[in-house]
Amino acid sequence: SARTAHSMFLDEARQEVVMFGGANPNGVALGDTWTYQGGQWSFLTPTTTPAARSGHAMAYDPSTSTGLLFGGEDSVGVPLSDMWTWDGLDWSQVTPATLPPSRSDHGLAYDRYRNRLVLFGGTDGAARLDDVWEWDGVDWAQITPAQPNGFAYGPAARDGFVMEYDPRSERV
């Protein structure tokens, strides 16, 4: 169905695109899972699924052959701070000791060079964020990017953008 603010990733292990959630034209959050393979969309009915949401971010982790979903917002605009993995058949909630604060419209990308998932920015519903978090497969840690001269830096606070890994420069 028509939607906005959904998220997708390429599931390399199963050679299909996975799409979850978003919002319908009336702004109602969706909680459906779809795959796209060979020119065909398939609606899936996993046993376990994240709550309906939009503005979430997803990325593929090749080290575990799973997709990862973080955050988003529910139908009334409340930012979420939960984490889920997709194994090709079902969703599983992940409950690490540390989670980034609730947010939506953030960026998420897997850094293949450092084997880390990188999360940046978004909005907490009141303000745009400029924080950076990394997932090492066990827990999240907030990091402060540094220039070679030692000064902290990073992009300005923002939301509604996309991040990707560049294998040529080995950077997100």
Short mmCIF file of N, CA and C in Angstrom, two decimals:
data_model
loop_
_atom_site.label_atom_id
_atom_site.label_comp_id
_atom_site.label_asym_id
_atom_site.label_seq_id
_atom_site.Cartn_x
_atom_site.Cartn_y
_atom_site.Cartn_z
N SER A 1 0.84 -1.19 0.00
CA SER A 1 0.00 0.00 0.00
C SER A 1 0.88 1.25 0.00
N ALA A 2 0.28 2.36 -0.37
CA ALA A 2 1.01 3.62 -0.39
C ALA A 2 1.54 3.93 1.01
N ARG A 3 2.76 4.48 1.07
CA ARG A 3 3.36 4.77 2.37
C ARG A 3 4.50 5.77 2.22
N THR A 4 4.84 6.40 3.34
CA THR A 4 6.01 7.26 3.44
C THR A 4 6.75 6.85 4.71
N ALA A 5 7.97 7.35 4.86
CA ALA A 5 8.76 7.19 6.08
C ALA A 5 8.98 5.73 6.48
N HIS A 6 9.03 4.83 5.48
CA HIS A 6 9.35 3.43 5.73
C HIS A 6 10.87 3.26 5.63
N SER A 7 11.35 2.07 5.86
CA SER A 7 12.77 1.81 5.72
C SER A 7 12.98 0.45 5.04
N MET A 8 14.11 0.34 4.32
CA MET A 8 14.43 -0.90 3.61
C MET A 8 15.93 -1.17 3.74
N PHE A 9 16.28 -2.44 3.56
CA PHE A 9 17.68 -2.82 3.45
C PHE A 9 17.80 -4.02 2.52
N LEU A 10 18.99 -4.22 1.97
CA LEU A 10 19.26 -5.37 1.14
C LEU A 10 19.76 -6.49 2.04
N ASP A 11 19.00 -7.58 2.11
CA ASP A 11 19.40 -8.76 2.86
C ASP A 11 20.32 -9.57 1.94
N GLU A 12 21.63 -9.40 2.14
CA GLU A 12 22.61 -10.02 1.25
C GLU A 12 22.58 -11.54 1.32
N ALA A 13 22.34 -12.10 2.50
CA ALA A 13 22.34 -13.55 2.66
C ALA A 13 21.22 -14.20 1.87
N ARG A 14 20.07 -13.55 1.78
CA ARG A 14 18.91 -14.11 1.11
C ARG A 14 18.61 -13.44 -0.23
N GLN A 15 19.45 -12.46 -0.60
CA GLN A 15 19.33 -11.75 -1.88
C GLN A 15 17.93 -11.20 -2.11
N GLU A 16 17.43 -10.46 -1.10
CA GLU A 16 16.13 -9.81 -1.23
C GLU A 16 16.15 -8.50 -0.47
N VAL A 17 15.29 -7.60 -0.87
CA VAL A 17 15.12 -6.33 -0.17
C VAL A 17 14.03 -6.54 0.88
N VAL A 18 14.27 -6.05 2.09
CA VAL A 18 13.29 -6.14 3.17
C VAL A 18 12.78 -4.73 3.47
N MET A 19 11.46 -4.58 3.54
CA MET A 19 10.84 -3.31 3.87
C MET A 19 9.95 -3.50 5.09
N PHE A 20 10.01 -2.53 6.01
CA PHE A 20 9.14 -2.59 7.19
C PHE A 20 8.53 -1.22 7.43
N GLY A 21 7.25 -1.24 7.83
CA GLY A 21 6.57 -0.07 8.37
C GLY A 21 6.42 1.10 7.45
N GLY A 22 6.39 2.29 8.07
CA GLY A 22 6.12 3.54 7.39
C GLY A 22 4.79 4.09 7.88
N ALA A 23 4.25 5.03 7.14
CA ALA A 23 2.95 5.61 7.48
C ALA A 23 2.09 5.66 6.23
N ASN A 24 0.81 5.36 6.40
CA ASN A 24 -0.10 5.42 5.24
C ASN A 24 -0.45 6.88 4.94
N PRO A 25 -1.19 7.16 3.86
CA PRO A 25 -1.50 8.55 3.51
C PRO A 25 -2.24 9.33 4.60
N ASN A 26 -2.87 8.64 5.56
CA ASN A 26 -3.56 9.30 6.66
C ASN A 26 -2.64 9.51 7.86
N GLY A 27 -1.37 9.12 7.75
CA GLY A 27 -0.41 9.30 8.84
C GLY A 27 -0.41 8.19 9.87
N VAL A 28 -1.15 7.11 9.61
CA VAL A 28 -1.20 5.99 10.54
C VAL A 28 0.04 5.11 10.33
N ALA A 29 0.76 4.82 11.42
CA ALA A 29 1.96 4.00 11.33
C ALA A 29 1.60 2.57 10.92
N LEU A 30 2.47 1.99 10.11
CA LEU A 30 2.28 0.63 9.62
C LEU A 30 3.28 -0.31 10.29
N GLY A 31 2.91 -1.58 10.43
CA GLY A 31 3.77 -2.57 11.06
C GLY A 31 3.91 -3.82 10.22
N ASP A 32 3.95 -3.65 8.91
CA ASP A 32 4.01 -4.80 8.02
C ASP A 32 5.42 -5.02 7.47
N THR A 33 5.71 -6.28 7.17
CA THR A 33 7.02 -6.67 6.62
C THR A 33 6.82 -7.20 5.22
N TRP A 34 7.63 -6.71 4.29
CA TRP A 34 7.57 -7.12 2.90
C TRP A 34 8.98 -7.44 2.41
N THR A 35 9.08 -8.34 1.44
CA THR A 35 10.35 -8.58 0.76
C THR A 35 10.15 -8.39 -0.74
N TYR A 36 11.23 -8.01 -1.40
CA TYR A 36 11.22 -7.83 -2.85
C TYR A 36 12.36 -8.65 -3.42
N GLN A 37 12.01 -9.58 -4.33
CA GLN A 37 13.01 -10.44 -4.93
C GLN A 37 12.51 -10.87 -6.30
N GLY A 38 13.39 -10.81 -7.29
CA GLY A 38 13.02 -11.26 -8.63
C GLY A 38 11.87 -10.51 -9.24
N GLY A 39 11.75 -9.21 -8.92
CA GLY A 39 10.68 -8.40 -9.48
C GLY A 39 9.33 -8.59 -8.82
N GLN A 40 9.30 -9.26 -7.67
CA GLN A 40 8.03 -9.57 -7.00
C GLN A 40 8.06 -9.16 -5.53
N TRP A 41 7.02 -8.43 -5.09
CA TRP A 41 6.85 -8.12 -3.67
C TRP A 41 6.10 -9.26 -2.99
N SER A 42 6.51 -9.60 -1.76
CA SER A 42 5.83 -10.64 -0.97
C SER A 42 5.53 -10.09 0.41
N PHE A 43 4.27 -10.21 0.82
CA PHE A 43 3.84 -9.82 2.16
C PHE A 43 4.15 -10.98 3.11
N LEU A 44 4.85 -10.68 4.20
CA LEU A 44 5.23 -11.72 5.15
C LEU A 44 4.41 -11.62 6.42
N THR A 45 4.26 -12.74 7.11
CA THR A 45 3.52 -12.76 8.37
C THR A 45 4.41 -13.40 9.45
N PRO A 46 5.45 -12.67 9.88
CA PRO A 46 6.31 -13.23 10.92
C PRO A 46 5.56 -13.42 12.23
N THR A 47 6.03 -14.35 13.04
CA THR A 47 5.42 -14.61 14.35
C THR A 47 5.56 -13.41 15.27
N THR A 48 6.74 -12.81 15.27
CA THR A 48 7.03 -11.65 16.11
C THR A 48 7.33 -10.48 15.20
N THR A 49 6.88 -9.29 15.58
CA THR A 49 7.12 -8.11 14.75
C THR A 49 7.22 -6.87 15.64
N PRO A 50 8.03 -5.89 15.22
CA PRO A 50 8.08 -4.62 15.96
C PRO A 50 6.72 -3.93 15.91
N ALA A 51 6.49 -3.03 16.84
CA ALA A 51 5.28 -2.21 16.82
C ALA A 51 5.27 -1.36 15.56
N ALA A 52 4.08 -1.01 15.09
CA ALA A 52 3.95 -0.16 13.92
C ALA A 52 4.71 1.14 14.15
N ARG A 53 5.35 1.63 13.08
CA ARG A 53 6.16 2.84 13.21
C ARG A 53 6.51 3.43 11.86
N SER A 54 6.96 4.67 11.89
CA SER A 54 7.49 5.34 10.71
C SER A 54 8.74 6.10 11.17
N GLY A 55 9.54 6.54 10.22
CA GLY A 55 10.73 7.31 10.55
C GLY A 55 11.84 6.50 11.21
N HIS A 56 11.76 5.18 11.16
CA HIS A 56 12.80 4.32 11.73
C HIS A 56 13.92 4.16 10.72
N ALA A 57 15.00 3.52 11.14
CA ALA A 57 16.11 3.26 10.22
C ALA A 57 16.49 1.79 10.32
N MET A 58 16.91 1.23 9.17
CA MET A 58 17.34 -0.16 9.14
C MET A 58 18.64 -0.27 8.35
N ALA A 59 19.44 -1.27 8.69
CA ALA A 59 20.68 -1.55 7.97
C ALA A 59 20.96 -3.04 8.08
N TYR A 60 21.76 -3.53 7.16
CA TYR A 60 22.13 -4.94 7.14
C TYR A 60 23.49 -5.14 7.80
N ASP A 61 23.60 -6.16 8.64
CA ASP A 61 24.86 -6.51 9.30
C ASP A 61 25.39 -7.80 8.69
N PRO A 62 26.40 -7.73 7.81
CA PRO A 62 26.89 -8.94 7.16
C PRO A 62 27.60 -9.91 8.12
N SER A 63 28.06 -9.42 9.25
CA SER A 63 28.75 -10.30 10.20
C SER A 63 27.80 -11.29 10.87
N THR A 64 26.51 -10.94 10.91
CA THR A 64 25.51 -11.82 11.52
C THR A 64 24.43 -12.24 10.53
N SER A 65 24.50 -11.74 9.30
CA SER A 65 23.50 -12.00 8.25
C SER A 65 22.09 -11.64 8.72
N THR A 66 22.00 -10.51 9.43
CA THR A 66 20.71 -10.03 9.91
C THR A 66 20.53 -8.56 9.57
N GLY A 67 19.28 -8.16 9.50
CA GLY A 67 18.95 -6.75 9.38
C GLY A 67 18.71 -6.20 10.77
N LEU A 68 18.97 -4.93 10.96
CA LEU A 68 18.76 -4.29 12.25
C LEU A 68 17.87 -3.08 12.08
N LEU A 69 16.88 -2.94 12.96
CA LEU A 69 15.96 -1.81 12.95
C LEU A 69 16.12 -1.07 14.27
N PHE A 70 16.18 0.26 14.21
CA PHE A 70 16.24 1.06 15.43
C PHE A 70 15.29 2.23 15.35
N GLY A 71 14.56 2.47 16.46
CA GLY A 71 13.78 3.68 16.67
C GLY A 71 12.61 3.88 15.73
N GLY A 72 12.34 5.16 15.46
CA GLY A 72 11.18 5.57 14.69
C GLY A 72 10.19 6.27 15.60
N GLU A 73 8.97 6.39 15.14
CA GLU A 73 7.91 6.98 15.98
C GLU A 73 6.61 6.25 15.72
N ASP A 74 5.75 6.25 16.75
CA ASP A 74 4.46 5.58 16.61
C ASP A 74 3.46 6.50 15.91
N SER A 75 2.21 6.08 15.80
CA SER A 75 1.19 6.84 15.06
C SER A 75 0.89 8.22 15.63
N VAL A 76 1.16 8.42 16.91
CA VAL A 76 0.89 9.74 17.50
C VAL A 76 2.16 10.57 17.63
N GLY A 77 3.25 10.12 17.01
CA GLY A 77 4.47 10.91 16.98
C GLY A 77 5.41 10.73 18.15
N VAL A 78 5.20 9.70 18.96
CA VAL A 78 6.09 9.46 20.10
C VAL A 78 7.34 8.73 19.60
N PRO A 79 8.54 9.33 19.77
CA PRO A 79 9.76 8.67 19.35
C PRO A 79 10.01 7.38 20.13
N LEU A 80 10.59 6.39 19.43
CA LEU A 80 10.84 5.08 20.02
C LEU A 80 12.34 4.85 20.19
N SER A 81 12.70 3.99 21.13
CA SER A 81 14.10 3.64 21.37
C SER A 81 14.23 2.14 21.53
N ASP A 82 13.73 1.40 20.56
CA ASP A 82 13.87 -0.05 20.64
C ASP A 82 14.64 -0.55 19.42
N MET A 83 15.13 -1.77 19.54
CA MET A 83 16.01 -2.34 18.54
C MET A 83 15.53 -3.75 18.21
N TRP A 84 15.52 -4.07 16.91
CA TRP A 84 15.04 -5.37 16.45
C TRP A 84 16.00 -5.91 15.39
N THR A 85 16.07 -7.23 15.29
CA THR A 85 16.83 -7.87 14.21
C THR A 85 15.88 -8.72 13.37
N TRP A 86 16.22 -8.85 12.09
CA TRP A 86 15.48 -9.66 11.14
C TRP A 86 16.41 -10.75 10.62
N ASP A 87 15.99 -12.02 10.74
CA ASP A 87 16.83 -13.15 10.33
C ASP A 87 16.35 -13.82 9.04
N GLY A 88 15.43 -13.18 8.35
CA GLY A 88 14.89 -13.75 7.12
C GLY A 88 13.55 -14.43 7.32
N LEU A 89 13.23 -14.75 8.57
CA LEU A 89 11.95 -15.40 8.88
C LEU A 89 11.14 -14.64 9.93
N ASP A 90 11.84 -14.07 10.91
CA ASP A 90 11.15 -13.47 12.05
C ASP A 90 11.95 -12.30 12.60
N TRP A 91 11.24 -11.44 13.32
CA TRP A 91 11.85 -10.33 14.04
C TRP A 91 12.13 -10.76 15.48
N SER A 92 13.23 -10.27 16.06
CA SER A 92 13.55 -10.51 17.47
C SER A 92 13.97 -9.20 18.09
N GLN A 93 13.40 -8.89 19.25
CA GLN A 93 13.81 -7.67 19.93
C GLN A 93 15.15 -7.89 20.62
N VAL A 94 16.00 -6.90 20.52
CA VAL A 94 17.32 -6.93 21.15
C VAL A 94 17.30 -5.96 22.32
N THR A 95 17.78 -6.40 23.47
CA THR A 95 17.74 -5.54 24.67
C THR A 95 19.14 -5.43 25.27
N PRO A 96 20.02 -4.65 24.62
CA PRO A 96 21.36 -4.47 25.16
C PRO A 96 21.33 -3.61 26.43
N ALA A 97 22.44 -3.57 27.13
CA ALA A 97 22.54 -2.77 28.35
C ALA A 97 22.35 -1.28 28.06
N THR A 98 22.81 -0.83 26.90
CA THR A 98 22.74 0.59 26.54
C THR A 98 22.02 0.72 25.21
N LEU A 99 21.13 1.69 25.14
CA LEU A 99 20.44 2.04 23.89
C LEU A 99 20.56 3.54 23.66
N PRO A 100 20.70 3.98 22.41
CA PRO A 100 20.63 5.42 22.15
C PRO A 100 19.26 5.95 22.58
N PRO A 101 19.18 7.24 22.88
CA PRO A 101 17.88 7.82 23.23
C PRO A 101 16.87 7.69 22.09
N SER A 102 15.59 7.78 22.43
CA SER A 102 14.51 7.70 21.46
C SER A 102 14.71 8.72 20.36
N ARG A 103 14.34 8.31 19.12
CA ARG A 103 14.49 9.21 17.98
C ARG A 103 13.77 8.66 16.76
N SER A 104 13.58 9.54 15.80
CA SER A 104 13.08 9.15 14.49
C SER A 104 13.83 9.95 13.44
N ASP A 105 13.67 9.54 12.19
CA ASP A 105 14.27 10.24 11.05
C ASP A 105 15.79 10.37 11.17
N HIS A 106 16.42 9.34 11.70
CA HIS A 106 17.87 9.30 11.89
C HIS A 106 18.53 8.48 10.78
N GLY A 107 19.85 8.48 10.76
CA GLY A 107 20.60 7.69 9.81
C GLY A 107 21.20 6.46 10.47
N LEU A 108 21.34 5.38 9.70
CA LEU A 108 21.91 4.14 10.21
C LEU A 108 22.63 3.46 9.05
N ALA A 109 23.89 3.09 9.25
CA ALA A 109 24.64 2.42 8.20
C ALA A 109 25.67 1.49 8.83
N TYR A 110 25.98 0.40 8.12
CA TYR A 110 26.98 -0.54 8.62
C TYR A 110 28.35 -0.18 8.05
N ASP A 111 29.31 0.02 8.93
CA ASP A 111 30.68 0.32 8.56
C ASP A 111 31.43 -0.99 8.41
N ARG A 112 31.61 -1.45 7.20
CA ARG A 112 32.25 -2.76 6.94
C ARG A 112 33.72 -2.76 7.33
N TYR A 113 34.38 -1.64 7.24
CA TYR A 113 35.80 -1.58 7.58
C TYR A 113 36.02 -1.83 9.08
N ARG A 114 35.16 -1.24 9.89
CA ARG A 114 35.32 -1.35 11.35
C ARG A 114 34.33 -2.34 11.98
N ASN A 115 33.49 -2.98 11.17
CA ASN A 115 32.49 -3.92 11.68
C ASN A 115 31.63 -3.31 12.79
N ARG A 116 31.07 -2.16 12.47
CA ARG A 116 30.23 -1.44 13.42
C ARG A 116 29.02 -0.88 12.69
N LEU A 117 27.91 -0.82 13.38
CA LEU A 117 26.74 -0.12 12.88
C LEU A 117 26.83 1.30 13.43
N VAL A 118 26.63 2.29 12.58
CA VAL A 118 26.76 3.70 12.98
C VAL A 118 25.39 4.36 12.88
N LEU A 119 24.98 5.01 13.95
CA LEU A 119 23.71 5.75 14.02
C LEU A 119 24.04 7.22 14.23
N PHE A 120 23.35 8.09 13.51
CA PHE A 120 23.59 9.53 13.66
C PHE A 120 22.28 10.30 13.61
N GLY A 121 22.19 11.31 14.48
CA GLY A 121 21.17 12.35 14.40
C GLY A 121 19.73 11.89 14.51
N GLY A 122 18.87 12.61 13.79
CA GLY A 122 17.43 12.39 13.87
C GLY A 122 16.79 13.47 14.72
N THR A 123 15.60 13.16 15.21
CA THR A 123 14.89 14.08 16.09
C THR A 123 14.27 13.32 17.25
N ASP A 124 14.25 13.95 18.41
CA ASP A 124 13.62 13.32 19.58
C ASP A 124 12.19 13.83 19.76
N GLY A 125 11.67 14.52 18.77
CA GLY A 125 10.33 15.07 18.83
C GLY A 125 10.31 16.53 19.26
N ALA A 126 11.41 16.98 19.89
CA ALA A 126 11.50 18.37 20.33
C ALA A 126 12.64 19.11 19.64
N ALA A 127 13.71 18.38 19.31
CA ALA A 127 14.88 19.01 18.70
C ALA A 127 15.60 18.03 17.79
N ARG A 128 16.33 18.59 16.83
CA ARG A 128 17.20 17.76 15.99
C ARG A 128 18.41 17.34 16.80
N LEU A 129 18.93 16.16 16.48
CA LEU A 129 20.05 15.59 17.24
C LEU A 129 21.31 15.55 16.38
N ASP A 130 22.48 15.60 17.05
CA ASP A 130 23.76 15.50 16.34
C ASP A 130 24.68 14.46 16.98
N ASP A 131 24.10 13.54 17.75
CA ASP A 131 24.92 12.54 18.43
C ASP A 131 25.22 11.35 17.51
N VAL A 132 26.32 10.67 17.81
CA VAL A 132 26.78 9.52 17.04
C VAL A 132 26.88 8.33 17.98
N TRP A 133 26.32 7.20 17.56
CA TRP A 133 26.35 5.96 18.34
C TRP A 133 26.87 4.83 17.47
N GLU A 134 27.54 3.87 18.10
CA GLU A 134 28.01 2.69 17.38
C GLU A 134 27.55 1.43 18.08
N TRP A 135 27.13 0.46 17.27
CA TRP A 135 26.72 -0.86 17.75
C TRP A 135 27.82 -1.84 17.37
N ASP A 136 28.39 -2.53 18.35
CA ASP A 136 29.49 -3.46 18.09
C ASP A 136 29.03 -4.91 18.03
N GLY A 137 27.73 -5.12 18.02
CA GLY A 137 27.17 -6.47 18.00
C GLY A 137 26.73 -6.93 19.36
N VAL A 138 27.12 -6.19 20.41
CA VAL A 138 26.76 -6.53 21.79
C VAL A 138 26.07 -5.36 22.48
N ASP A 139 26.62 -4.16 22.29
CA ASP A 139 26.09 -2.99 22.99
C ASP A 139 26.32 -1.73 22.16
N TRP A 140 25.57 -0.68 22.51
CA TRP A 140 25.73 0.63 21.90
C TRP A 140 26.67 1.47 22.75
N ALA A 141 27.46 2.33 22.10
CA ALA A 141 28.31 3.29 22.79
C ALA A 141 28.24 4.61 22.03
N GLN A 142 28.11 5.70 22.78
CA GLN A 142 28.13 7.01 22.14
C GLN A 142 29.59 7.38 21.88
N ILE A 143 29.85 7.90 20.69
CA ILE A 143 31.21 8.28 20.36
C ILE A 143 31.26 9.74 19.96
N THR A 144 32.46 10.31 20.01
CA THR A 144 32.69 11.68 19.58
C THR A 144 33.70 11.64 18.44
N PRO A 145 33.25 11.86 17.21
CA PRO A 145 34.19 11.85 16.09
C PRO A 145 35.25 12.93 16.29
N ALA A 146 36.48 12.63 15.90
CA ALA A 146 37.57 13.60 16.06
C ALA A 146 38.32 13.78 14.76
N GLN A 147 38.74 15.00 14.52
CA GLN A 147 39.60 15.29 13.38
C GLN A 147 41.02 14.87 13.75
N PRO A 148 41.89 14.76 12.75
CA PRO A 148 43.28 14.42 13.06
C PRO A 148 43.95 15.37 14.05
N ASN A 149 43.50 16.63 14.11
CA ASN A 149 44.11 17.57 15.05
C ASN A 149 43.55 17.43 16.46
N GLY A 150 42.63 16.47 16.66
CA GLY A 150 42.12 16.19 17.99
C GLY A 150 40.84 16.90 18.37
N PHE A 151 40.39 17.85 17.56
CA PHE A 151 39.16 18.56 17.88
C PHE A 151 37.94 17.72 17.48
N ALA A 152 36.93 17.73 18.31
CA ALA A 152 35.70 17.00 18.00
C ALA A 152 34.98 17.72 16.87
N TYR A 153 34.35 16.95 15.99
CA TYR A 153 33.56 17.54 14.93
C TYR A 153 32.55 16.51 14.43
N GLY A 154 31.70 16.97 13.61
CA GLY A 154 30.71 16.10 13.00
C GLY A 154 29.71 16.97 12.26
N PRO A 155 28.81 16.36 11.53
CA PRO A 155 27.79 17.15 10.84
C PRO A 155 26.89 17.87 11.85
N ALA A 156 26.27 18.93 11.38
CA ALA A 156 25.31 19.66 12.21
C ALA A 156 24.09 18.76 12.48
N ALA A 157 23.37 19.05 13.52
CA ALA A 157 22.16 18.30 13.85
C ALA A 157 21.23 18.30 12.65
N ARG A 158 20.62 17.12 12.38
CA ARG A 158 19.72 17.01 11.23
C ARG A 158 18.81 15.81 11.38
N ASP A 159 17.75 15.81 10.59
CA ASP A 159 16.84 14.66 10.52
C ASP A 159 16.35 14.51 9.09
N GLY A 160 15.78 13.34 8.79
CA GLY A 160 15.23 13.12 7.46
C GLY A 160 16.27 12.92 6.37
N PHE A 161 17.37 12.29 6.67
CA PHE A 161 18.45 12.07 5.71
C PHE A 161 18.75 10.57 5.61
N VAL A 162 19.68 10.20 4.75
CA VAL A 162 20.09 8.81 4.58
C VAL A 162 21.61 8.74 4.71
N MET A 163 22.10 7.66 5.30
CA MET A 163 23.54 7.42 5.39
C MET A 163 23.86 6.13 4.65
N GLU A 164 25.09 6.02 4.17
CA GLU A 164 25.53 4.82 3.48
C GLU A 164 27.03 4.67 3.67
N TYR A 165 27.51 3.45 3.54
CA TYR A 165 28.93 3.16 3.63
C TYR A 165 29.56 3.26 2.25
N ASP A 166 30.72 3.92 2.18
CA ASP A 166 31.47 4.05 0.93
C ASP A 166 32.68 3.13 1.00
N PRO A 167 32.67 2.01 0.25
CA PRO A 167 33.79 1.07 0.34
C PRO A 167 35.11 1.63 -0.20
N ARG A 168 35.07 2.61 -1.07
CA ARG A 168 36.30 3.19 -1.60
C ARG A 168 37.07 3.96 -0.54
N SER A 169 36.35 4.76 0.22
CA SER A 169 37.02 5.54 1.28
C SER A 169 36.98 4.83 2.62
N GLU A 170 36.25 3.71 2.67
CA GLU A 170 36.07 2.93 3.91
C GLU A 170 35.52 3.79 5.03
N ARG A 171 34.50 4.57 4.71
CA ARG A 171 33.85 5.45 5.68
C ARG A 171 32.34 5.47 5.46
N VAL A 172 31.63 5.78 6.54
CA VAL A 172 30.19 6.01 6.46
C VAL A 172 30.00 7.46 6.07
#
